[in-house]
């Protein structure tokens, strides 16, 4: 049998990760523990920007790895591709609307 306080903590952690889905990715990448002083200093917008930057670099690497395949598209004037997963991107940016910008410290 679990203690009610543990259930509350578990619920809090689940809600946090649902609200800030990139937080876990960032903490794992930089080995930052949940709730530590370093974690409390993080800015979710900066985490998002870093994630988007990493995605852009990954896409760029993939582009250059498949450059010959892409040459035809470039000759045809296609240099911006359609979004791969619009639903996921819409959800990600929708989650941003839940961030209270007044709580961000610079």
Tab-separated table of C-alpha atoms in Angstrom:
chain	number	residue	atom	x	y	z
A	1	UNK	CA	0.000	0.000	0.000
A	2	UNK	CA	1.342	3.379	-0.973
A	3	UNK	CA	1.253	6.366	1.285
A	4	UNK	CA	-1.121	9.196	0.197
A	5	UNK	CA	1.789	11.673	0.143
A	6	UNK	CA	3.591	9.470	-2.395
A	7	UNK	CA	0.478	9.421	-4.561
A	8	UNK	CA	0.415	13.224	-4.437
A	9	UNK	CA	4.076	13.473	-5.425
A	10	UNK	CA	3.588	10.996	-8.260
A	11	UNK	CA	0.556	12.942	-9.467
A	12	UNK	CA	2.557	16.179	-9.323
A	13	UNK	CA	5.386	14.671	-11.388
A	14	UNK	CA	2.947	13.342	-13.995
A	15	UNK	CA	1.151	16.698	-14.255
A	16	UNK	CA	4.476	18.521	-14.563
A	17	UNK	CA	5.651	16.280	-17.388
A	18	UNK	CA	2.322	16.581	-19.178
A	19	UNK	CA	2.465	20.367	-18.916
A	20	UNK	CA	6.153	20.665	-19.922
A	21	UNK	CA	6.832	17.721	-22.237
A	22	UNK	CA	10.352	18.839	-23.182
A	23	UNK	CA	11.485	19.264	-19.580
A	24	UNK	CA	12.343	15.563	-19.164
A	25	UNK	CA	14.274	15.541	-22.463
A	26	UNK	CA	16.339	18.536	-21.317
A	27	UNK	CA	16.980	17.210	-17.807
A	28	UNK	CA	18.104	13.863	-19.209
A	29	UNK	CA	20.391	15.561	-21.735
A	30	UNK	CA	22.106	17.695	-19.063
A	31	UNK	CA	21.687	15.333	-16.109
A	32	UNK	CA	19.582	17.761	-14.085
A	33	UNK	CA	17.517	16.208	-11.305
A	34	UNK	CA	13.826	16.972	-10.962
A	35	UNK	CA	13.149	19.731	-8.435
A	36	UNK	CA	16.810	20.548	-7.827
A	37	UNK	CA	18.009	24.143	-7.628
A	38	UNK	CA	19.371	23.823	-11.180
A	39	UNK	CA	15.997	22.520	-12.374
A	40	UNK	CA	14.087	25.354	-10.721
A	41	UNK	CA	16.291	27.878	-12.550
A	42	UNK	CA	15.376	26.498	-15.985
A	43	UNK	CA	13.210	28.449	-18.402
A	44	UNK	CA	10.774	26.335	-20.407
A	45	UNK	CA	10.969	28.717	-23.378
A	46	UNK	CA	14.747	28.285	-23.537
A	47	UNK	CA	14.261	24.530	-23.407
A	48	UNK	CA	11.838	24.765	-26.331
A	49	UNK	CA	14.241	26.905	-28.353
A	50	UNK	CA	17.082	24.453	-27.708
A	51	UNK	CA	14.854	21.559	-28.767
A	52	UNK	CA	13.839	23.350	-31.968
A	53	UNK	CA	17.475	24.232	-32.656
A	54	UNK	CA	18.481	20.599	-32.229
A	55	UNK	CA	15.698	19.526	-34.577
A	56	UNK	CA	16.867	22.063	-37.169
A	57	UNK	CA	20.444	20.771	-37.002
A	58	UNK	CA	19.261	17.171	-37.257
A	59	UNK	CA	17.154	18.023	-40.300
A	60	UNK	CA	20.123	19.846	-41.825
A	61	UNK	CA	22.355	16.825	-41.288
A	62	UNK	CA	19.780	14.550	-42.876
A	63	UNK	CA	19.467	16.973	-45.790
A	64	UNK	CA	23.199	16.938	-46.440
A	65	UNK	CA	23.399	13.156	-46.090
A	66	UNK	CA	20.797	12.851	-48.817
A	67	UNK	CA	22.013	15.786	-50.890
A	68	UNK	CA	21.929	13.949	-54.204
A	69	UNK	CA	18.327	12.970	-53.607
A	70	UNK	CA	17.538	16.581	-52.769
A	71	UNK	CA	19.261	18.133	-55.797
A	72	UNK	CA	16.231	17.511	-57.994
A	73	UNK	CA	13.945	19.236	-55.491
A	74	UNK	CA	16.305	22.200	-55.293
A	75	UNK	CA	16.426	22.477	-59.100
A	76	UNK	CA	12.630	22.472	-59.084
A	77	UNK	CA	12.663	25.376	-56.621
A	78	UNK	CA	11.594	23.342	-53.606
A	79	UNK	CA	13.752	24.484	-50.722
A	80	UNK	CA	11.169	24.508	-47.943
A	81	UNK	CA	9.429	21.244	-47.193
A	82	UNK	CA	5.996	20.611	-45.831
A	83	UNK	CA	5.771	20.036	-42.082
A	84	UNK	CA	6.325	16.386	-41.253
A	85	UNK	CA	4.000	16.130	-38.269
A	86	UNK	CA	1.725	19.180	-38.056
A	87	UNK	CA	-0.365	17.722	-35.221
A	88	UNK	CA	2.667	17.234	-32.994
A	89	UNK	CA	3.969	20.720	-33.777
A	90	UNK	CA	0.554	22.260	-33.130
A	91	UNK	CA	0.378	20.478	-29.763
A	92	UNK	CA	3.866	21.662	-28.854
A	93	UNK	CA	3.089	25.282	-29.654
A	94	UNK	CA	-0.325	24.951	-28.012
A	95	UNK	CA	1.434	23.918	-24.816
A	96	UNK	CA	3.362	27.185	-24.951
A	97	UNK	CA	0.159	29.088	-24.390
A	98	UNK	CA	0.077	27.620	-20.868
A	99	UNK	CA	3.328	29.316	-19.883
A	100	UNK	CA	2.883	32.375	-17.700
A	101	UNK	CA	5.426	34.818	-19.115
A	102	UNK	CA	5.245	36.879	-15.910
A	103	UNK	CA	7.029	34.094	-14.015
A	104	UNK	CA	10.096	34.028	-16.262
A	105	UNK	CA	13.220	35.381	-14.649
A	106	UNK	CA	16.054	36.755	-16.741
